[in-house]
Amino acid sequence: MRVLIVEDKVKMAGQLWRALRGEGMAADVAVNGEDALWMADATSYDVVVLDVMLPGIDGFETVRRLRAGGQWAPVLMLTARGSLEDRVAGLDGGADDYMTKPFELEELAARLRALVRRNAVERPAVLQVGALRLDPASRRVWRGDTEIELPEKPFVVLEAFMRRPGVALTRSALLDSAWDHAYEGRSNVVDQHIRALRDRIDRPFGVESIETLRGRGYRLREDGGG
């Protein structure tokens, strides 16, 4: 899951970035609404965390412009102002959820996962493709009744596949799903994590769920390899 954090307070932005990274999410930070608009236009985000009080255009105007520009990633707004008028303004402007500061970072992460499940189409809390199951909240994976231990990045790559079974994902798309802008690696790191993933979820079970598409990238079979 890739998150755009829009927060001008450096300390708060850093806390959010570290907390969401700790939850296995890729996170980028914009310090004002103007930056958020061009970043959302340039990168496909799964969800946006948007502070209301920003320099330049505020959070209310930012979410209105995101929606007007055809950006439909779920938006969770953060504010120190908990008045009914503010909540109504944010939600009517296009936000999907609202949290008043101070808040618990664990609850924020849970709300973001819930928003992503509701984005575009209804999505279950636990992803399932064939015999493969993945729980983003507890970060656990199973094939059938067997639980599989996965390191952080192979887990995030598998989550990206399981949110789009049967869809060809380029190396670039997988990088965008699992790594934020702070990462300066190249697409061959994707190949390394694909190999690690196959060693955990496929080879011990004698199946092949992740297909290599020459010149196109990779695809998770819709039956999850059986």
mmCIF file of C-alpha atoms in Angstrom:
data_model
loop_
_atom_site.group_PDB
_atom_site.id
_atom_site.type_symbol
_atom_site.label_atom_id
_atom_site.label_comp_id
_atom_site.label_asym_id
_atom_site.label_seq_id
_atom_site.Cartn_x
_atom_site.Cartn_y
_atom_site.Cartn_z
ATOM 1 C CA MET A 1 0.000 0.000 0.000
ATOM 2 C CA ARG A 2 1.341 3.440 -0.942
ATOM 3 C CA VAL A 3 0.382 6.501 1.115
ATOM 4 C CA LEU A 4 0.760 10.227 0.492
ATOM 5 C CA ILE A 5 1.151 12.183 3.746
ATOM 6 C CA VAL A 6 0.331 15.890 3.420
ATOM 7 C CA GLU A 7 1.583 17.609 6.582
ATOM 8 C CA ASP A 8 3.616 20.814 6.968
ATOM 9 C CA LYS A 9 4.783 20.186 10.558
ATOM 10 C CA VAL A 10 8.131 18.438 10.181
ATOM 11 C CA LYS A 11 7.936 16.534 13.473
ATOM 12 C CA MET A 12 4.409 15.261 12.843
ATOM 13 C CA ALA A 13 5.219 14.335 9.235
ATOM 14 C CA GLY A 14 8.223 12.351 10.446
ATOM 15 C CA GLN A 15 6.167 10.513 13.054
ATOM 16 C CA LEU A 16 3.530 9.593 10.491
ATOM 17 C CA TRP A 17 6.142 8.509 7.942
ATOM 18 C CA ARG A 18 7.931 6.258 10.451
ATOM 19 C CA ALA A 19 4.688 4.785 11.815
ATOM 20 C CA LEU A 20 3.288 3.903 8.394
ATOM 21 C CA ARG A 21 6.615 2.525 7.200
ATOM 22 C CA GLY A 22 6.596 0.384 10.349
ATOM 23 C CA GLU A 23 3.221 -0.976 9.215
ATOM 24 C CA GLY A 24 4.792 -2.072 5.925
ATOM 25 C CA MET A 25 3.383 0.814 3.889
ATOM 26 C CA ALA A 26 5.357 2.924 1.408
ATOM 27 C CA ALA A 27 4.934 6.586 2.341
ATOM 28 C CA ASP A 28 5.792 9.905 0.683
ATOM 29 C CA VAL A 29 5.488 13.348 2.274
ATOM 30 C CA ALA A 30 4.200 16.626 0.794
ATOM 31 C CA VAL A 31 4.551 19.760 2.935
ATOM 32 C CA ASN A 32 1.745 21.751 1.318
ATOM 33 C CA GLY A 33 -1.351 21.346 -0.815
ATOM 34 C CA GLU A 34 0.314 22.475 -4.021
ATOM 35 C CA ASP A 35 2.976 19.762 -3.733
ATOM 36 C CA ALA A 36 0.302 17.201 -2.882
ATOM 37 C CA LEU A 37 -1.561 17.963 -6.107
ATOM 38 C CA TRP A 38 1.366 17.400 -8.432
ATOM 39 C CA MET A 39 2.592 14.355 -6.478
ATOM 40 C CA ALA A 40 -0.868 12.752 -6.644
ATOM 41 C CA ASP A 41 -0.944 13.469 -10.374
ATOM 42 C CA ALA A 42 2.490 11.898 -10.910
ATOM 43 C CA THR A 43 2.111 8.840 -8.662
ATOM 44 C CA SER A 44 -0.719 6.378 -8.073
ATOM 45 C CA TYR A 45 -1.447 6.443 -4.325
ATOM 46 C CA ASP A 46 -3.740 4.001 -2.564
ATOM 47 C CA VAL A 47 -4.717 6.530 0.126
ATOM 48 C CA VAL A 48 -3.952 10.125 1.203
ATOM 49 C CA VAL A 49 -3.476 11.463 4.751
ATOM 50 C CA LEU A 50 -4.267 15.181 4.535
ATOM 51 C CA ASP A 51 -3.837 17.805 7.258
ATOM 52 C CA VAL A 52 -6.423 20.609 7.236
ATOM 53 C CA MET A 53 -4.129 23.447 8.317
ATOM 54 C CA LEU A 54 -1.586 23.868 5.528
ATOM 55 C CA PRO A 55 0.336 26.864 4.160
ATOM 56 C CA GLY A 56 -1.026 28.111 0.836
ATOM 57 C CA ILE A 57 -4.179 26.206 -0.061
ATOM 58 C CA ASP A 58 -5.631 24.435 2.971
ATOM 59 C CA GLY A 59 -6.709 20.803 3.235
ATOM 60 C CA PHE A 60 -10.310 21.543 2.289
ATOM 61 C CA GLU A 61 -9.253 23.187 -0.975
ATOM 62 C CA THR A 62 -6.642 20.494 -1.618
ATOM 63 C CA VAL A 63 -9.164 17.666 -1.452
ATOM 64 C CA ARG A 64 -11.592 19.627 -3.637
ATOM 65 C CA ARG A 65 -8.887 20.076 -6.285
ATOM 66 C CA LEU A 66 -7.868 16.417 -6.070
ATOM 67 C CA ARG A 67 -11.444 15.350 -6.790
ATOM 68 C CA ALA A 68 -11.908 17.970 -9.509
ATOM 69 C CA GLY A 69 -8.754 16.633 -11.168
ATOM 70 C CA GLY A 70 -10.077 13.070 -11.194
ATOM 71 C CA GLN A 71 -7.979 11.804 -8.268
ATOM 72 C CA TRP A 72 -10.147 9.302 -6.381
ATOM 73 C CA ALA A 73 -7.761 7.761 -3.850
ATOM 74 C CA PRO A 74 -9.431 7.741 -0.412
ATOM 75 C CA VAL A 75 -8.554 10.793 1.705
ATOM 76 C CA LEU A 76 -8.339 10.803 5.501
ATOM 77 C CA MET A 77 -8.218 14.342 6.887
ATOM 78 C CA LEU A 78 -6.354 15.298 10.070
ATOM 79 C CA THR A 79 -7.174 18.376 12.104
ATOM 80 C CA ALA A 80 -6.805 19.926 15.532
ATOM 81 C CA ARG A 81 -10.242 21.462 14.933
ATOM 82 C CA GLY A 82 -12.985 19.022 15.772
ATOM 83 C CA SER A 83 -16.020 21.188 15.106
ATOM 84 C CA LEU A 84 -19.009 19.827 13.244
ATOM 85 C CA GLU A 85 -18.612 22.527 10.587
ATOM 86 C CA ASP A 86 -15.048 21.432 9.836
ATOM 87 C CA ARG A 87 -15.980 17.769 9.614
ATOM 88 C CA VAL A 88 -18.862 18.553 7.281
ATOM 89 C CA ALA A 89 -16.676 20.815 5.116
ATOM 90 C CA GLY A 90 -14.041 18.113 4.743
ATOM 91 C CA LEU A 91 -16.445 15.293 3.991
ATOM 92 C CA ASP A 92 -18.562 17.363 1.619
ATOM 93 C CA GLY A 93 -15.378 18.497 -0.137
ATOM 94 C CA GLY A 94 -14.505 14.893 -0.998
ATOM 95 C CA ALA A 95 -12.746 13.433 2.051
ATOM 96 C CA ASP A 96 -13.602 9.877 3.088
ATOM 97 C CA ASP A 97 -12.717 9.950 6.783
ATOM 98 C CA TYR A 98 -11.692 12.373 9.518
ATOM 99 C CA MET A 99 -9.451 12.165 12.606
ATOM 100 C CA THR A 100 -9.010 14.861 15.245
ATOM 101 C CA LYS A 101 -5.586 15.416 16.799
ATOM 102 C CA PRO A 102 -4.252 13.981 19.023
ATOM 103 C CA PHE A 103 -4.814 10.444 17.779
ATOM 104 C CA GLU A 104 -3.228 7.024 18.109
ATOM 105 C CA LEU A 105 -0.986 6.040 15.210
ATOM 106 C CA GLU A 106 -2.200 2.442 15.425
ATOM 107 C CA GLU A 107 -5.781 3.592 14.850
ATOM 108 C CA LEU A 108 -4.679 5.770 11.921
ATOM 109 C CA ALA A 109 -3.033 2.775 10.217
ATOM 110 C CA ALA A 110 -6.157 0.656 10.788
ATOM 111 C CA ARG A 111 -8.394 3.363 9.309
ATOM 112 C CA LEU A 112 -6.163 3.630 6.247
ATOM 113 C CA ARG A 113 -6.396 -0.117 5.656
ATOM 114 C CA ALA A 114 -10.188 0.114 5.971
ATOM 115 C CA LEU A 115 -10.340 2.986 3.477
ATOM 116 C CA VAL A 116 -8.273 1.095 0.923
ATOM 117 C CA ARG A 117 -10.604 -1.905 1.260
ATOM 118 C CA ARG A 118 -13.530 0.338 0.353
ATOM 119 C CA ASN A 119 -11.800 2.109 -2.549
ATOM 120 C CA ALA A 120 -13.408 1.661 -5.994
ATOM 121 C CA VAL A 121 -14.770 -1.806 -5.224
ATOM 122 C CA GLU A 122 -15.535 -3.574 -1.969
ATOM 123 C CA ARG A 123 -12.453 -5.400 -0.703
ATOM 124 C CA PRO A 124 -12.292 -7.957 2.108
ATOM 125 C CA ALA A 125 -10.175 -7.453 5.226
ATOM 126 C CA VAL A 126 -8.259 -10.655 4.383
ATOM 127 C CA LEU A 127 -7.210 -11.025 0.749
ATOM 128 C CA GLN A 128 -7.643 -14.454 -0.833
ATOM 129 C CA VAL A 129 -6.531 -15.717 -4.231
ATOM 130 C CA GLY A 130 -7.010 -19.458 -4.586
ATOM 131 C CA ALA A 131 -5.352 -21.138 -1.619
ATOM 132 C CA LEU A 132 -3.306 -18.028 -0.808
ATOM 133 C CA ARG A 133 -4.552 -15.783 1.996
ATOM 134 C CA LEU A 134 -2.994 -12.527 3.202
ATOM 135 C CA ASP A 135 -4.010 -10.411 6.183
ATOM 136 C CA PRO A 136 -2.621 -6.846 5.762
ATOM 137 C CA ALA A 137 -3.452 -5.892 9.363
ATOM 138 C CA SER A 138 -1.602 -8.737 11.098
ATOM 139 C CA ARG A 139 0.882 -9.151 8.217
ATOM 140 C CA ARG A 140 0.322 -12.901 8.025
ATOM 141 C CA VAL A 141 0.202 -15.177 4.973
ATOM 142 C CA TRP A 142 -1.107 -18.712 4.466
ATOM 143 C CA ARG A 143 -1.227 -21.241 1.677
ATOM 144 C CA GLY A 144 -4.115 -23.461 2.626
ATOM 145 C CA ASP A 145 -3.732 -24.165 6.353
ATOM 146 C CA THR A 146 0.034 -23.590 6.336
ATOM 147 C CA GLU A 147 1.230 -20.230 7.591
ATOM 148 C CA ILE A 148 4.182 -18.751 5.684
ATOM 149 C CA GLU A 149 6.719 -16.372 7.201
ATOM 150 C CA LEU A 150 7.588 -13.526 4.819
ATOM 151 C CA PRO A 151 10.108 -10.678 5.205
ATOM 152 C CA GLU A 152 8.693 -7.168 4.876
ATOM 153 C CA LYS A 153 9.299 -6.422 1.197
ATOM 154 C CA PRO A 154 8.256 -9.803 -0.232
ATOM 155 C CA PHE A 155 5.095 -9.417 1.874
ATOM 156 C CA VAL A 156 4.358 -5.981 0.369
ATOM 157 C CA VAL A 157 5.039 -7.269 -3.152
ATOM 158 C CA LEU A 158 2.656 -10.197 -2.565
ATOM 159 C CA GLU A 159 0.003 -7.780 -1.264
ATOM 160 C CA ALA A 160 0.316 -5.767 -4.488
ATOM 161 C CA PHE A 161 -0.217 -8.946 -6.528
ATOM 162 C CA MET A 162 -3.149 -10.117 -4.420
ATOM 163 C CA ARG A 163 -4.947 -6.809 -4.818
ATOM 164 C CA ARG A 164 -4.749 -7.307 -8.614
ATOM 165 C CA PRO A 165 -4.896 -11.057 -9.356
ATOM 166 C CA GLY A 166 -4.631 -11.915 -13.026
ATOM 167 C CA VAL A 167 -3.284 -8.457 -13.873
ATOM 168 C CA ALA A 168 0.173 -8.011 -15.402
ATOM 169 C CA LEU A 169 2.277 -5.745 -13.177
ATOM 170 C CA THR A 170 5.423 -4.154 -14.558
ATOM 171 C CA ARG A 171 8.548 -3.849 -12.453
ATOM 172 C CA SER A 172 7.891 -0.122 -12.305
ATOM 173 C CA ALA A 173 4.357 -0.691 -10.975
ATOM 174 C CA LEU A 174 5.671 -3.045 -8.308
ATOM 175 C CA LEU A 175 8.313 -0.492 -7.311
ATOM 176 C CA ASP A 176 5.579 2.130 -7.000
ATOM 177 C CA SER A 177 3.469 -0.187 -4.839
ATOM 178 C CA ALA A 178 6.194 -1.242 -2.434
ATOM 179 C CA TRP A 179 8.817 1.512 -2.330
ATOM 180 C CA ASP A 180 8.477 5.244 -1.720
ATOM 181 C CA HIS A 181 10.425 8.104 -3.289
ATOM 182 C CA ALA A 182 13.191 7.800 -0.668
ATOM 183 C CA TYR A 183 14.267 4.558 -2.358
ATOM 184 C CA GLU A 184 16.818 5.010 -5.118
ATOM 185 C CA GLY A 185 17.215 1.433 -6.291
ATOM 186 C CA ARG A 186 16.518 -0.059 -9.681
ATOM 187 C CA SER A 187 13.934 -2.489 -10.976
ATOM 188 C CA ASN A 188 16.258 -5.495 -10.572
ATOM 189 C CA VAL A 189 15.467 -5.355 -6.845
ATOM 190 C CA VAL A 190 11.937 -6.440 -7.817
ATOM 191 C CA ASP A 191 13.338 -9.576 -9.454
ATOM 192 C CA GLN A 192 15.249 -10.383 -6.253
ATOM 193 C CA HIS A 193 12.126 -10.121 -4.120
ATOM 194 C CA ILE A 194 10.090 -12.133 -6.629
ATOM 195 C CA ARG A 195 12.642 -14.949 -6.310
ATOM 196 C CA ALA A 196 12.458 -14.729 -2.507
ATOM 197 C CA LEU A 197 8.665 -14.759 -2.687
ATOM 198 C CA ARG A 198 8.572 -17.835 -4.926
ATOM 199 C CA ASP A 199 10.951 -19.620 -2.536
ATOM 200 C CA ARG A 200 8.412 -19.118 0.267
ATOM 201 C CA ILE A 201 4.936 -19.358 -1.292
ATOM 202 C CA ASP A 202 5.446 -21.619 -4.329
ATOM 203 C CA ARG A 203 8.391 -23.994 -4.354
ATOM 204 C CA PRO A 204 7.752 -25.704 -0.982
ATOM 205 C CA PHE A 205 4.220 -26.491 -2.214
ATOM 206 C CA GLY A 206 5.131 -27.595 -5.730
ATOM 207 C CA VAL A 207 3.105 -24.828 -7.395
ATOM 208 C CA GLU A 208 3.782 -21.797 -9.585
ATOM 209 C CA SER A 209 1.521 -18.870 -8.775
ATOM 210 C CA ILE A 210 3.650 -15.950 -10.021
ATOM 211 C CA GLU A 211 4.116 -15.961 -13.774
ATOM 212 C CA THR A 212 6.941 -14.167 -15.581
ATOM 213 C CA LEU A 213 5.699 -12.240 -18.602
ATOM 214 C CA ARG A 214 8.640 -11.615 -20.894
ATOM 215 C CA GLY A 215 9.081 -7.905 -21.488
ATOM 216 C CA ARG A 216 6.008 -7.052 -19.402
ATOM 217 C CA GLY A 217 6.703 -7.994 -15.790
ATOM 218 C CA TYR A 218 4.861 -10.477 -13.588
ATOM 219 C CA ARG A 219 1.341 -11.711 -12.888
ATOM 220 C CA LEU A 220 -0.260 -13.611 -10.017
ATOM 221 C CA ARG A 221 -2.450 -16.395 -11.383
ATOM 222 C CA GLU A 222 -6.112 -15.919 -10.532
ATOM 223 C CA ASP A 223 -6.229 -19.359 -8.932
ATOM 224 C CA GLY A 224 -3.208 -18.500 -6.757
ATOM 225 C CA GLY A 225 -1.356 -21.531 -8.064
ATOM 226 C CA GLY A 226 -4.034 -23.889 -6.854
#
